[in-house]
Amino acid sequence: MTLAPETTTLTVQLRLAGPPASGSGSGSDDWFAVCDLSVLIPGRGVAALLPDGRQVALFLDRTGRMYAIDNRDPFSGAAVLSRGLTGSHRGRPFVASPLLKQRFDLTSGACLDDESVRVTTYEVRAR
């Protein structure tokens, strides 16, 4: 039996700007194509470069939900969050920085270990 590699026509997209103002249309120009959905592996992060030079860390959990946060660790300044370990604390999905181990909520960007620190989160979809 021969198995073919899984292929998909779905692309992971990030919203680069806030939601469109009412009456301004669909806001389809606010979305930026990042990668093919097949690149994301549950439990592992992927880094991507945005048009303005920032980096984003993309994650896919085991239920198929996608998350996107800033890849820069605010404690060390290094772009490493995509290489962090993912987990869950009290039902909140997080990634732990591989350097200093602070945990960042993948939904809100809040640091679970220092509530005064957070990273940027992005709306993400597959189309």
XYZ file of C-alpha atoms in Angstrom:
127
model
C 0.000 0.000 0.000
C 1.319 3.456 -0.907
C 0.578 6.456 1.267
C 0.625 9.921 -0.239
C 1.670 12.884 1.872
C -1.256 14.865 3.218
C -1.977 17.962 1.179
C -4.236 20.850 1.908
C -5.393 23.916 0.095
C -5.869 25.792 3.365
C -3.606 28.737 4.156
C -3.005 30.114 7.647
C -3.763 33.841 7.753
C -3.254 36.512 10.427
C -5.209 39.713 10.914
C -2.588 42.475 10.946
C -4.924 45.305 11.876
C -7.883 45.576 14.212
C -11.391 44.618 13.093
C -12.782 46.826 10.320
C -14.879 49.822 11.332
C -18.592 49.373 10.697
C -19.522 50.200 7.142
C -15.943 49.900 5.882
C -16.400 46.595 4.102
C -15.254 43.078 4.894
C -11.731 43.945 5.995
C -10.271 41.248 3.725
C -7.175 43.413 3.140
C -6.332 43.152 6.851
C -5.419 39.452 6.514
C -1.893 38.280 5.686
C -1.146 34.754 4.398
C 1.548 33.178 6.573
C 1.936 29.520 5.591
C 0.145 26.381 4.490
C -1.879 24.748 7.266
C 0.026 21.477 6.770
C 3.176 23.166 8.168
C 1.611 23.375 11.636
C 2.059 20.305 13.837
C -0.004 19.999 17.037
C 2.060 20.900 20.083
C 4.914 22.487 18.098
C 5.445 26.129 17.214
C 6.396 27.712 13.900
C 7.923 31.175 13.452
C 6.954 33.428 10.558
C 8.143 36.844 9.415
C 5.544 39.590 9.031
C 5.742 42.344 6.373
C 6.927 44.931 8.921
C 9.839 42.729 10.087
C 8.239 41.444 13.296
C 8.078 37.712 13.946
C 4.998 35.758 14.958
C 4.843 32.346 16.655
C 2.067 30.078 15.376
C 0.692 27.105 17.292
C -1.873 24.389 16.583
C -3.282 22.464 19.527
C -4.438 18.854 19.461
C -8.070 19.932 18.995
C -7.191 21.863 15.821
C -7.383 25.372 17.303
C -4.725 27.799 16.065
C -2.990 30.536 18.036
C -0.645 33.345 17.006
C 1.465 35.473 19.355
C 4.521 37.678 19.089
C 7.625 35.467 18.835
C 9.751 37.833 20.969
C 10.201 36.821 24.609
C 9.746 40.097 26.554
C 11.999 38.887 29.387
C 15.069 38.009 27.295
C 14.374 39.980 24.102
C 15.094 36.881 21.998
C 12.741 35.690 19.249
C 12.245 32.193 20.697
C 8.629 31.659 21.794
C 7.918 29.485 18.734
C 10.446 27.009 20.180
C 8.756 26.873 23.584
C 6.880 23.993 25.166
C 3.093 24.112 24.998
C 0.754 23.036 27.741
C -2.351 23.973 29.684
C -2.797 25.518 33.122
C -6.310 25.610 34.614
C -7.762 25.207 31.142
C -5.666 28.017 29.641
C -3.361 27.020 26.750
C 0.153 28.411 27.110
C 3.655 28.331 25.693
C 6.647 28.391 28.035
C 9.677 30.346 26.894
C 12.582 27.992 26.200
C 14.992 30.442 27.858
C 13.592 31.623 31.186
C 10.477 29.382 31.287
C 7.818 32.096 31.768
C 4.453 30.911 30.475
C 2.353 32.995 28.075
C -1.375 32.433 27.586
C -1.892 31.674 23.889
C -5.358 33.243 23.890
C -4.721 36.542 25.677
C -0.907 36.907 25.548
C -0.778 37.441 29.332
C 2.220 36.083 31.199
C 0.949 33.519 33.700
C 3.998 34.130 35.912
C 4.029 37.959 35.910
C 0.665 39.618 35.289
C 2.313 42.946 34.382
C 3.816 41.429 31.202
C 2.099 40.295 28.010
C 2.843 39.576 24.361
C 0.810 40.628 21.339
C -1.764 38.125 20.107
C -3.146 37.915 16.584
C -6.439 36.718 15.218
C -5.692 33.669 13.087
C -7.722 31.625 10.610
C -7.343 28.986 7.902
C -8.889 29.661 4.507
